[in-house]
Coordinates of C-alpha atoms and ligand atoms in Angstrom, one line a residue:
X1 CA 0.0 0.0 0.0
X2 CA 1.8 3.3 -0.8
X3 CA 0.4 6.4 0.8
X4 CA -0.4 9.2 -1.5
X5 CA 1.0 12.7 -1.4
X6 CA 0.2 15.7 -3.5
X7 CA 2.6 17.5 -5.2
X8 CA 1.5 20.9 -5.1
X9 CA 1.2 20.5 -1.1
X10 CA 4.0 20.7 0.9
X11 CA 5.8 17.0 1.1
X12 CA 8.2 17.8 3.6
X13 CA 6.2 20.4 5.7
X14 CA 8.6 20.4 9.0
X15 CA 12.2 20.4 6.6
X16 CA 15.0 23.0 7.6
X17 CA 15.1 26.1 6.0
X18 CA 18.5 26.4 3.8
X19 CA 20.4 28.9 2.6
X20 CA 18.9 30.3 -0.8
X21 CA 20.6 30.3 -3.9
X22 CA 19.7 34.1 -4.7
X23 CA 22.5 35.4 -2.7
X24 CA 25.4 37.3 -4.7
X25 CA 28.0 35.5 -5.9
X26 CA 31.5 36.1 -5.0
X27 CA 32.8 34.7 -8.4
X28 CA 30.3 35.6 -11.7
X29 CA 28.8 32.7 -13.2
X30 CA 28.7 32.8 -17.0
X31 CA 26.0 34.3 -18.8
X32 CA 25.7 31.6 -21.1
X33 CA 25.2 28.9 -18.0
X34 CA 22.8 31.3 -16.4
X35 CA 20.8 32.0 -19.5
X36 CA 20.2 28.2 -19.9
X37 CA 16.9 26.6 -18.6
X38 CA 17.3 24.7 -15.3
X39 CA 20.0 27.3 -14.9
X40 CA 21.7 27.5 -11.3
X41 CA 22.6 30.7 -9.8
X42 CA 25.5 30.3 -7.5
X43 CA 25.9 31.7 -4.2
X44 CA 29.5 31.3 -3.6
X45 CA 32.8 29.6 -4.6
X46 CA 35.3 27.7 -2.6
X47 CA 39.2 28.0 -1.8
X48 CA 39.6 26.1 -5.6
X49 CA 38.6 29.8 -6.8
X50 CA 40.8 31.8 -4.6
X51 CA 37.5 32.6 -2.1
X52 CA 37.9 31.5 1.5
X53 CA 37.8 28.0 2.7
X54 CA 34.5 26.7 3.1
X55 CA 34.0 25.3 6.1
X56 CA 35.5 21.7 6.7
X57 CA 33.5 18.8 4.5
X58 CA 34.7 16.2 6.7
X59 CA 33.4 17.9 9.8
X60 CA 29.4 17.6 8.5
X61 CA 30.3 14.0 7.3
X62 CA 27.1 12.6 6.1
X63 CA 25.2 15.8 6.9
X64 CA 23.9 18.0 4.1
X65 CA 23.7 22.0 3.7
X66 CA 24.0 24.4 0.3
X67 CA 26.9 25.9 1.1
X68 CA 29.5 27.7 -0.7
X69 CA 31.1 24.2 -1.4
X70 CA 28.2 22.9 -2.9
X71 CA 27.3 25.3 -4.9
X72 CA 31.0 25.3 -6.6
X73 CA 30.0 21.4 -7.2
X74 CA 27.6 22.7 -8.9
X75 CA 28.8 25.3 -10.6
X76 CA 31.4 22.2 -11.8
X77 CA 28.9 20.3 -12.8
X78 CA 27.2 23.2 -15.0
X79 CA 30.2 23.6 -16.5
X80 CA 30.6 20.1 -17.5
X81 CA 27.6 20.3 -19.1
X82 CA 28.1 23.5 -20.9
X83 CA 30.8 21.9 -22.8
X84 CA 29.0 18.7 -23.3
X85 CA 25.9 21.1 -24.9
X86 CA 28.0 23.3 -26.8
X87 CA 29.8 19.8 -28.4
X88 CA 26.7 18.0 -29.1
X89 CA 25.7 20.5 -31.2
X90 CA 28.6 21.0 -33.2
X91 CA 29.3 17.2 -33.7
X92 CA 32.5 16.9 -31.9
X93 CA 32.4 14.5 -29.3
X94 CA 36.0 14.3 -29.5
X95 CA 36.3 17.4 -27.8
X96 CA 34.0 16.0 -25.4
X97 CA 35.5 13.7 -24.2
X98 CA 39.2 15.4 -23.7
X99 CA 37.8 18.6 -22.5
X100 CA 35.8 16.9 -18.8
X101 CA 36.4 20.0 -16.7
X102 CA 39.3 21.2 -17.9
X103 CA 38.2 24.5 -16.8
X104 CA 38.6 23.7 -13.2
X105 CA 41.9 22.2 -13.3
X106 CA 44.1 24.8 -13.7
X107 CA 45.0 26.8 -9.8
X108 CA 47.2 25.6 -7.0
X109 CA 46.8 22.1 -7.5
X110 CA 48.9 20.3 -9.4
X111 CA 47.9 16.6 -10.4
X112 CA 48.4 13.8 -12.6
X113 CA 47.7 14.4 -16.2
X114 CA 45.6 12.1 -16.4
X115 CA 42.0 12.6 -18.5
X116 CA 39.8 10.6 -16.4
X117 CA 37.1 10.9 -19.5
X118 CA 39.9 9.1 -21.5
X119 CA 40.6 6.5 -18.8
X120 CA 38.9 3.7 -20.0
X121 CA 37.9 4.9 -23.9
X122 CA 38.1 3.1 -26.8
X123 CA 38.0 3.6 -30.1
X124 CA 35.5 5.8 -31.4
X125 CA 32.8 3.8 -33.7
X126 CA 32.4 5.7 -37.3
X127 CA 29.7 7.4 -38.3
X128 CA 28.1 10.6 -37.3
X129 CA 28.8 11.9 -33.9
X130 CA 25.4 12.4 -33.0
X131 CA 24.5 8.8 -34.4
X132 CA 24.0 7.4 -30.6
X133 CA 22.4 10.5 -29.8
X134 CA 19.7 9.7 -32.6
X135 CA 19.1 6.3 -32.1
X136 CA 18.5 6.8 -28.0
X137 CA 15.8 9.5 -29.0
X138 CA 14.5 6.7 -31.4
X139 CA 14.5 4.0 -29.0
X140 CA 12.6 5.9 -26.6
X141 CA 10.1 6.9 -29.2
X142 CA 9.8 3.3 -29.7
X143 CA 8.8 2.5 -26.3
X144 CA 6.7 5.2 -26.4
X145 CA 5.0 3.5 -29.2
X146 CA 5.2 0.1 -27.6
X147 CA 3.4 1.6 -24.4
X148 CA 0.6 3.2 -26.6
X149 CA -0.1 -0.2 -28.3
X150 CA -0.3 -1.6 -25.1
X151 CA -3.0 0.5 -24.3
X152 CA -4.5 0.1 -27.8
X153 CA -4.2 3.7 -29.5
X154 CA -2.9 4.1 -32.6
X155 CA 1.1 4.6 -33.5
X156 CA 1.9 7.6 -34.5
X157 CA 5.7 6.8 -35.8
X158 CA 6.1 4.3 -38.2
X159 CA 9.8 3.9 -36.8
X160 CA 9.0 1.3 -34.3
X161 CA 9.0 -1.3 -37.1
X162 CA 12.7 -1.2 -37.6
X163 CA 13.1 -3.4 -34.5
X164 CA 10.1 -4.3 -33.3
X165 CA 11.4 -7.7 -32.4
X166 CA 13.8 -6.2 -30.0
X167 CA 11.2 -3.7 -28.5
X168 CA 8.9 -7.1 -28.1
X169 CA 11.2 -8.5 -26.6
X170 CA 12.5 -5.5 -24.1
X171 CA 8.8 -5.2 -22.9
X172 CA 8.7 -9.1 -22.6
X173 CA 11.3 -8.8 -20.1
X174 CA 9.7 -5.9 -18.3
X175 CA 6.8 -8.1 -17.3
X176 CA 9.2 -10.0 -15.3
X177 CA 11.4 -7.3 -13.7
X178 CA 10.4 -8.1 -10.3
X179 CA 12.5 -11.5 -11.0
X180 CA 16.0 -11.6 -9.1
X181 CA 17.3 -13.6 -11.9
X182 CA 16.1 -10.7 -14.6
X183 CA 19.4 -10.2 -16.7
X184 CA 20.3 -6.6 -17.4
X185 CA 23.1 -7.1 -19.9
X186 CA 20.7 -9.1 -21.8
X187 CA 17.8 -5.9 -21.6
X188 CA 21.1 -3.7 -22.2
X189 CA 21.4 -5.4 -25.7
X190 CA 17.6 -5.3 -26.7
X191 CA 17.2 -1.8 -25.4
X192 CA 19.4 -0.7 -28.0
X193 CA 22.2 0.3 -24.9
X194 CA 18.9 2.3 -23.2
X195 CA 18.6 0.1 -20.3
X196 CA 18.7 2.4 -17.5
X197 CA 16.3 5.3 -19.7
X198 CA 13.8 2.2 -20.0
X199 CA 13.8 0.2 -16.8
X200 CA 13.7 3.7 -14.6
X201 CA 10.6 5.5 -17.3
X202 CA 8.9 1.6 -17.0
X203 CA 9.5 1.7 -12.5
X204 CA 7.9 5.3 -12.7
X205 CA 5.2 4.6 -14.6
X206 CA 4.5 1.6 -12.9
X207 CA 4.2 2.9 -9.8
X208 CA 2.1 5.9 -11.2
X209 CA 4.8 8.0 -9.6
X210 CA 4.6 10.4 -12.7
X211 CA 0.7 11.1 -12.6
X212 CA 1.3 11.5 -8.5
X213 CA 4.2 14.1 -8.6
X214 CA 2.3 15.4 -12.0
X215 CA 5.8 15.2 -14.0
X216 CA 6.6 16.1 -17.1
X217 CA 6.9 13.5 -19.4
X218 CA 9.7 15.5 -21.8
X219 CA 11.4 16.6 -18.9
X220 CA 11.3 13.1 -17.3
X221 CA 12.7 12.0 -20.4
X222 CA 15.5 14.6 -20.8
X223 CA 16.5 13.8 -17.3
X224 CA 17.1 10.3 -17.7
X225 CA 18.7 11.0 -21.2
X226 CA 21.0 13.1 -19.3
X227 CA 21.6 10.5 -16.4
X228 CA 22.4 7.5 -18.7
X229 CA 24.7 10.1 -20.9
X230 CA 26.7 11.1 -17.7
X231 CA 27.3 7.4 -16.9
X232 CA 31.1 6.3 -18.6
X233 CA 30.1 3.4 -20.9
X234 CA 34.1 3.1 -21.6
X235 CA 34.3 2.3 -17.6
X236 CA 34.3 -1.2 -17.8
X237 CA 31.8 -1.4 -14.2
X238 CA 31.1 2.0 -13.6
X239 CA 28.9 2.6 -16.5
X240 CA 24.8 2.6 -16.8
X241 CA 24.7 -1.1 -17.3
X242 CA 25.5 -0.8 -13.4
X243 CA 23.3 1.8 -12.5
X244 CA 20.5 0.2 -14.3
X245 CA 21.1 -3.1 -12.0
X246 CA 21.1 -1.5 -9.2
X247 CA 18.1 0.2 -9.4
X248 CA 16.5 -3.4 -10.8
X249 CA 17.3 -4.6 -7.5
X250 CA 16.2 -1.8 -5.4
X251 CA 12.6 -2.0 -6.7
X252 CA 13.2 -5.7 -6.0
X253 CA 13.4 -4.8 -2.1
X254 CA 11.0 -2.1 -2.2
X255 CA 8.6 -5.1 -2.9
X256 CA 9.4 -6.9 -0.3
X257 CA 6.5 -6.9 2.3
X258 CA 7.9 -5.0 5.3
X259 CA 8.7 -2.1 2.8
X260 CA 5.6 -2.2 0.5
X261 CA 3.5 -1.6 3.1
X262 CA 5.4 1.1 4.8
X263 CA 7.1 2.9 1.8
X264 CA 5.4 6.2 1.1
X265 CA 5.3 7.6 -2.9
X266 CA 8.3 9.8 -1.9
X267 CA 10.3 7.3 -0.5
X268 CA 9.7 4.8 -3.6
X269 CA 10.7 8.2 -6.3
X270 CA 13.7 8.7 -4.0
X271 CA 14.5 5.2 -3.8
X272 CA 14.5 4.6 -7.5
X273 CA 16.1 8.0 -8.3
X274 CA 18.8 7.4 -6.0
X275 CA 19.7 4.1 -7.0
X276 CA 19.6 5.3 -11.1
X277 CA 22.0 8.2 -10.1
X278 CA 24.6 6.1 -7.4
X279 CA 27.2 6.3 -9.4
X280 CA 27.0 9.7 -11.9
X281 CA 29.8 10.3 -13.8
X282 CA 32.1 7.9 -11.9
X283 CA 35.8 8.4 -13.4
X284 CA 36.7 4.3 -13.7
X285 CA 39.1 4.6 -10.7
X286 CA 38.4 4.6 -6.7
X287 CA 38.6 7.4 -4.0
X288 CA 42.3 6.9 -3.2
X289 CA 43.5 7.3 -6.8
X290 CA 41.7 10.5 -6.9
X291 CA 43.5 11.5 -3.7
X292 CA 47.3 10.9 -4.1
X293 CA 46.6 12.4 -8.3
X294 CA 45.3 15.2 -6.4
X295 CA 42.6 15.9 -8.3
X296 CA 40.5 18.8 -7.8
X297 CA 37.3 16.6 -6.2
X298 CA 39.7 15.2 -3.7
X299 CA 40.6 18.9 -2.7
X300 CA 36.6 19.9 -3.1
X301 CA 35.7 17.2 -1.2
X302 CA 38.3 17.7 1.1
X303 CA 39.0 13.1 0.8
X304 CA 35.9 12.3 2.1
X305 CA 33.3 10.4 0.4
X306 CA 34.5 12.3 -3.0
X307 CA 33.3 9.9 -5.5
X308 CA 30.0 9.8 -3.5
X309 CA 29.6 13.6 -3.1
X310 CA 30.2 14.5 -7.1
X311 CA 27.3 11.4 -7.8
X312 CA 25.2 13.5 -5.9
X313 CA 25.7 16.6 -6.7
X314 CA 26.0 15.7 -10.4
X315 CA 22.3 14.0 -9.7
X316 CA 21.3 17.4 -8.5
X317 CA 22.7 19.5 -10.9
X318 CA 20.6 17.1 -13.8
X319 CA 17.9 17.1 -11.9
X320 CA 17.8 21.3 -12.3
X321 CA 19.1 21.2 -15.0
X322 CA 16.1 19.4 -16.4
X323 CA 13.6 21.5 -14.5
X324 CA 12.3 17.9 -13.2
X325 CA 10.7 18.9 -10.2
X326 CA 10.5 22.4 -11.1
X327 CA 6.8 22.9 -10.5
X328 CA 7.4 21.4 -6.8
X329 CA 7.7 23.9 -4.1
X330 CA 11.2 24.9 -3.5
X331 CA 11.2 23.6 -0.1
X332 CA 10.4 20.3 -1.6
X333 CA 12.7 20.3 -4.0
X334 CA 15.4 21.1 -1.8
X335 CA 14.1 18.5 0.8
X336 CA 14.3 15.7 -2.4
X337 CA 17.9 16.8 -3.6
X338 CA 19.0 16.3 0.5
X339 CA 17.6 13.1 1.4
X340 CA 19.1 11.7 -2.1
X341 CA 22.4 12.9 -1.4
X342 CA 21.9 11.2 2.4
X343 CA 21.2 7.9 -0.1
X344 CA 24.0 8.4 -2.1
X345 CA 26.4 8.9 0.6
X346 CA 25.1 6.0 2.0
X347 CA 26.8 4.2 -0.6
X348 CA 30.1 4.8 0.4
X349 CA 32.0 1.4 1.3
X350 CA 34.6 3.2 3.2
X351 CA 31.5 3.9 5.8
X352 CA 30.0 0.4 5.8
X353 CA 31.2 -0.5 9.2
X354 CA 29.1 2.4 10.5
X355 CA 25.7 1.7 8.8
X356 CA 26.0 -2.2 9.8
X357 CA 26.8 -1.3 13.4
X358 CA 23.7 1.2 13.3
X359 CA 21.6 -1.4 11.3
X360 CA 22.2 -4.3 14.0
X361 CA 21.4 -1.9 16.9
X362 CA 18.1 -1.4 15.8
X363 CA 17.5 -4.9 15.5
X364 CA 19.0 -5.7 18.3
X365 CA 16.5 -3.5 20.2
X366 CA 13.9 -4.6 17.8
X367 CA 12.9 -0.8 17.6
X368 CA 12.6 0.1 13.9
X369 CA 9.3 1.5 13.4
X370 CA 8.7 2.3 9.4
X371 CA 6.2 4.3 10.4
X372 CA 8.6 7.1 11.6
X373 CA 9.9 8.8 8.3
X374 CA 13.5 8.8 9.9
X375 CA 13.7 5.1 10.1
X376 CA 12.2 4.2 6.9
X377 CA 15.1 6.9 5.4
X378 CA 17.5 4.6 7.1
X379 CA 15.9 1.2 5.7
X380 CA 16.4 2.7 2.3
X381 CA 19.5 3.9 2.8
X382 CA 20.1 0.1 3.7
X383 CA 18.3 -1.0 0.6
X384 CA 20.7 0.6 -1.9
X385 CA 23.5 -0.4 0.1
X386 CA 22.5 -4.0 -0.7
X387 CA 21.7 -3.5 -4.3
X388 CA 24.9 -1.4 -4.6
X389 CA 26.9 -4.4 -3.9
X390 CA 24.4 -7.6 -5.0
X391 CA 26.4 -9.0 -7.5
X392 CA 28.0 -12.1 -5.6
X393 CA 24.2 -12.9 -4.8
X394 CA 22.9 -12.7 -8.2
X395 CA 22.4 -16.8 -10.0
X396 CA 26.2 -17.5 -11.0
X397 CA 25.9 -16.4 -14.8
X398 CA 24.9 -12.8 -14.0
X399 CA 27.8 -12.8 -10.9
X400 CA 30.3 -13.7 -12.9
X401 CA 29.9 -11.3 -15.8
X402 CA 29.6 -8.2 -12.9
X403 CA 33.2 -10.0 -11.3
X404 CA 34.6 -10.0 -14.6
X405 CA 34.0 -6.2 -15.2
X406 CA 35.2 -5.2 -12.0
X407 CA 38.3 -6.6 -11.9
X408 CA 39.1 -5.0 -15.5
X409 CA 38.5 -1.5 -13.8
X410 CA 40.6 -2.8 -10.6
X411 CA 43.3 -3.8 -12.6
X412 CA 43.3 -1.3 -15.5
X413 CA 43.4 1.7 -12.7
X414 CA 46.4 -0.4 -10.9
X415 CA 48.1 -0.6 -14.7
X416 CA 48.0 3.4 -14.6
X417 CA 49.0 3.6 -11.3
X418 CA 52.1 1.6 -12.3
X419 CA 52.8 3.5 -15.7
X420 CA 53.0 6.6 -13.7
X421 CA 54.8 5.3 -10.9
X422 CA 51.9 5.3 -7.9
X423 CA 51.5 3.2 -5.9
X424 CA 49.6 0.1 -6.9
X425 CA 46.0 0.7 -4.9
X426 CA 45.1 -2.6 -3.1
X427 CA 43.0 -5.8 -5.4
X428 CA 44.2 -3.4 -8.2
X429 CA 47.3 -5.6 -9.0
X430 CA 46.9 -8.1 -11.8
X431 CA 50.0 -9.9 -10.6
X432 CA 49.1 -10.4 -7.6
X433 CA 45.5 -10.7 -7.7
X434 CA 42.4 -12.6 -9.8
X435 CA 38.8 -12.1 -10.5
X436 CA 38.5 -15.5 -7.9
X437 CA 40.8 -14.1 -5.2
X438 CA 39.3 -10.5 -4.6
X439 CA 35.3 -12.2 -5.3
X440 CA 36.1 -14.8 -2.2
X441 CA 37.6 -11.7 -0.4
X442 CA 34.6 -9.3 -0.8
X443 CA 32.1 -11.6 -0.3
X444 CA 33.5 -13.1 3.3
X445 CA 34.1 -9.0 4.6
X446 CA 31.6 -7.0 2.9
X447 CA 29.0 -8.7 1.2
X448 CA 28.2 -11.3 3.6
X449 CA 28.1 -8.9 6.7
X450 CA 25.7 -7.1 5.1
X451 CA 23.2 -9.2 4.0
X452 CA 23.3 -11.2 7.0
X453 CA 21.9 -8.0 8.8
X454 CA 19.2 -7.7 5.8
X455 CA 18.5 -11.4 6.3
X456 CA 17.8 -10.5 9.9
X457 CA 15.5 -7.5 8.9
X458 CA 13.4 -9.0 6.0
X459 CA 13.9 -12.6 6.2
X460 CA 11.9 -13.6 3.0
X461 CA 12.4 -16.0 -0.2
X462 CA 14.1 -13.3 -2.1
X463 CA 16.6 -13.2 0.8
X464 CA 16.8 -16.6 1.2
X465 CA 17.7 -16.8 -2.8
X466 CA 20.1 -14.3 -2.6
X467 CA 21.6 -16.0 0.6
X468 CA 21.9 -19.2 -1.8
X469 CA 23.4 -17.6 -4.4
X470 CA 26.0 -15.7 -2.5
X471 CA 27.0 -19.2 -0.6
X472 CA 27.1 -21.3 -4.3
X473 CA 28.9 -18.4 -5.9
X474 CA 31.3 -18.6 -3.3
X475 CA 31.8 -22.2 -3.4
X476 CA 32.5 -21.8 -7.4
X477 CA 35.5 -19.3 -6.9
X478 CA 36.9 -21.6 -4.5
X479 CA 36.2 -24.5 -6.6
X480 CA 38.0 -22.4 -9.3
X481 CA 40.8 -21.2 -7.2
X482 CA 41.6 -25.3 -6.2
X483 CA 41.3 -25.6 -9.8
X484 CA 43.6 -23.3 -10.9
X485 CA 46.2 -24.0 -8.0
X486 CA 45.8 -27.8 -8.7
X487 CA 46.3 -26.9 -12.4
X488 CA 49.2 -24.9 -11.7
X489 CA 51.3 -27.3 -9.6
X490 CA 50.9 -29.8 -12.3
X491 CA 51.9 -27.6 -15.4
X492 CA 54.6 -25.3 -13.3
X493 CA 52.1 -22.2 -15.0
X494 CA 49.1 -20.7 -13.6
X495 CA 46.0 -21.4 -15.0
X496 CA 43.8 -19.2 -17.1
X497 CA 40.6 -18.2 -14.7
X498 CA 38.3 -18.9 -17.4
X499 CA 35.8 -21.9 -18.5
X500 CA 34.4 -21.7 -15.1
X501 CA 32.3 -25.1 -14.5
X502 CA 28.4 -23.7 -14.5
X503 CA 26.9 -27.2 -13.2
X504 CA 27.7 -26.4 -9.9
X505 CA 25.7 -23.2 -9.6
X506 CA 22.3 -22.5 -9.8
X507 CA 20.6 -22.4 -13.1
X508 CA 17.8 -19.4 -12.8
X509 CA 15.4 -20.8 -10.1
X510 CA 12.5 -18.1 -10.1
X511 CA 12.5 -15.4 -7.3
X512 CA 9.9 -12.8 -8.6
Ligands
ZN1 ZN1 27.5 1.5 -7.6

């Protein structure tokens, strides 16, 4: 049962008033960012500008304000997109991609040269520049059409025919993405590389959230454009593939029982926008790279939570950028773009510790109540903390795939490190690790912590299938690992990790 809120009342009637954005800036924003809809004005710009310090990030850890420093996120963020605007109309994504914020790199911080936007690239395909451009905007037409012909009016773009097979096929698979074992790479491919743009529009319209929040269909759209664009499809894990699995699994637990009943509209649109924008514009390399290259989000950031803190803000800046909730109070709006940072942050590994100790307290004391708004905040922010890191609990085929991918961003960040003589960052070595080795590692001290907790919270067959696949993937790296040692003693070589032995592992038993 989801309780209903209207829109135009206020949703968040006892939230804190913050500081407004109207107040003068101490460093001129551009005309041409200003002039744009969604525009920002800036209140303020932090020490990266020459202004004074901002007060200390690391001192409101997890706590949220618009403050100068936030506002200069923004400001980056703008900026970013500026250049991305002014290239996408002039066909050059090359410059895209080289430029990132080049304009806030020059100033008293010397760093790496490294183009993060570059990191993981490859080749550019041939063909117009705006070719991918096109075909998303086509895609999404498509399911537009495929939506209306569910509902029996007439097409109204004879494009849908090209793939019609594909689109059948993508809505096929939506019927069933409730299922644990639903395979995103496999909606990736039939979605035409749309999959987060479709699975996010098909959770919102599901859940009627875009008749309740009376939202704008083109600036829905335009927003989740935006979001999919700002994911790195060159980042091996990092890319919208990701984003779109973790929000499959978030609506997963959302429909678990304890939460269904509890959830409120709000907390399912925050839930689902959170878990779509986790990861916004993630560079392809971790927190300490960023630190010891230092690169201007370390220093904005001041090394806390950066990666975390530029998803968010990045999320925020789209989300003005596309004038999304512009028809919502401010206060609202504010109130959203604060308890989705609090989500985001709560993504942060480096703070795990701190969320599981707080999680098991409450069910030690058996006092969460998800009728207090606080509490069911915290549930969510426990949610996406699970789906952030399901992988090793998804059926072995899907795991494996996810393992695969993150190792190739481990290791390709540790073969940088090494070309520019860094330090090699831990599980980032490929001569000292494999996909097997650092799998075995994060399930036993991350994953399975966590979802023990989760198991004690909502103890219910999706858990108990996720609990399952966790312990049988587990058992196959193992099994792999003897494998290849076994292998290795008898050759005097080390074995390749591939032709992993399927059997073994669970072949898509239903969860839905
Ligand atoms: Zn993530």
């Amino acid at each position: 049962m989801i309780s209903l809120s209207g829109p135009r009342r206020s949703l968040w009637g006892g939230a804190r008033r913050r500081k407004r954005m109207s107040q003068q800036p101490q460093r001129p924003v551009p005309k041409h960012v200003l002039s744009r809809r969604g525009a920002i004005s800036f209140s303020s710009s932090s020490s990266l500008f020459g202004a004074p310090d901002p007060r200390q990030l690391s001192e409101r850890r997890g706590a949220i304000s618009y403050d100068s420093s936030d506002q200069t996120a923004l400001y980056i963020r703008m900026l970013g997109a500026c250049v991305i605007f002014k290239q996408l109309f002039s066909r050059d994504v090359r410059v895209r991609s080289r430029v990132g914020f080049e304009p806030e790199r020059r100033g008293s911080h010397p760093y790496l040269p490294i183009d993060f936007r570059i990191l993981h690239s490859q080749p550019e395909p041939a063909g117009p520049a705006s070719a991918r451009k096109i075909r998303r905007l086509l895609s999404f037409q498509r399911y537009l059409h495929s939506s209306r012909s569910c509902r029996g009016s007439a097409p109204q773009n004879p494009l849908h025919i090209l793939d019609h097979d594909y689109t059948g096929q993508a809505k096929c698979m939506l019927e069933r993405v409730g299922s644990w074992n639903f395979d995103i790479f496999l909606f990736d491919r039939l979605t035409n590389g749309n999959s987060l743009i479709n699975l996010t529009f098909h959770l919102f319209n599901q859940y009627g959230l875009i008749e309740l929040f009376q939202l704008d269909m083109v600036k829905l759209h335009r927003f989740l454009v935006m979001v999919q664009e700002d994911y790195h499809q060159q980042n091996p894990y990092h890319n919208a593939v990701h984003a779109a699995d973790v929000t499959q699994a978030m609506y997963c637990y959302l429909r678990e029982p304890k939460l269904s009943k509890s959830l409120t509209s709000c907390d399912i649109l925050l839930g689902l926008l959170a878990a779509a924008t986790h990861d916004l514009d993630h560079p392809g390399v971790n927190q300490p790279f960023l630190i010891k290259t230092n690169h201007y989000l370390a220093a904005l950031y001041r090394n806390t939570s950066v990666l975390e803190n530029h998803h968010w803000r990045s999320a925020v800046g789209l989300l003005r950028e596309s004038g999304l909730f512009s028809h919502l109070p401010t206060e609202d709006g504010l109130n959203m773009e604060r308890q989705l940072g609090s989500l985001i942050l709560a993504t942060d590994i480096s703070r795990q510790n701190e969320y599981l100790l707080k999680f098991r307290e409450h069910l030690d004391k058996e006092d969460l109540c998800l009728g207090n708004a606080g509490h069911r905040h915290f549930v969510l922010q426990m949610a996406l903390k699970c789906a952030d890191i399901c992988n090793p609990c998804r059926p072995w085929e899907l795991s494996k795939q996810w393992s695969e991918k993150v190792t190739q961003e481990f290791f390709h960040q540790g073969d940088v490190e090494k070309k520019h003589k860094l330090e090699v960052s831990p599980l980032c070595d490929s001569q000292t690790n494999s996909v097997g080795k650092i799998q075995i590692g994060f399930m036993t001290y991350v994953v399975e912590p966590l979802f023990a907790e989760w198991a004690r919270f909502s103890d219910t067959r999706l858990t108990q299938t996720m609990l399952g696949y966790l312990g049988l993937n587990k058992a196959g790296w193992s099994g792999l690992l003897q494998e290849q040692a076994g292998a290795g003693e008898g050759t005097g070589t080390a074995a390749p990790a591939e032709d992993t032995n399927s059997k073994v592992l669970p072949q898509g038993s239903e969860e839905s």
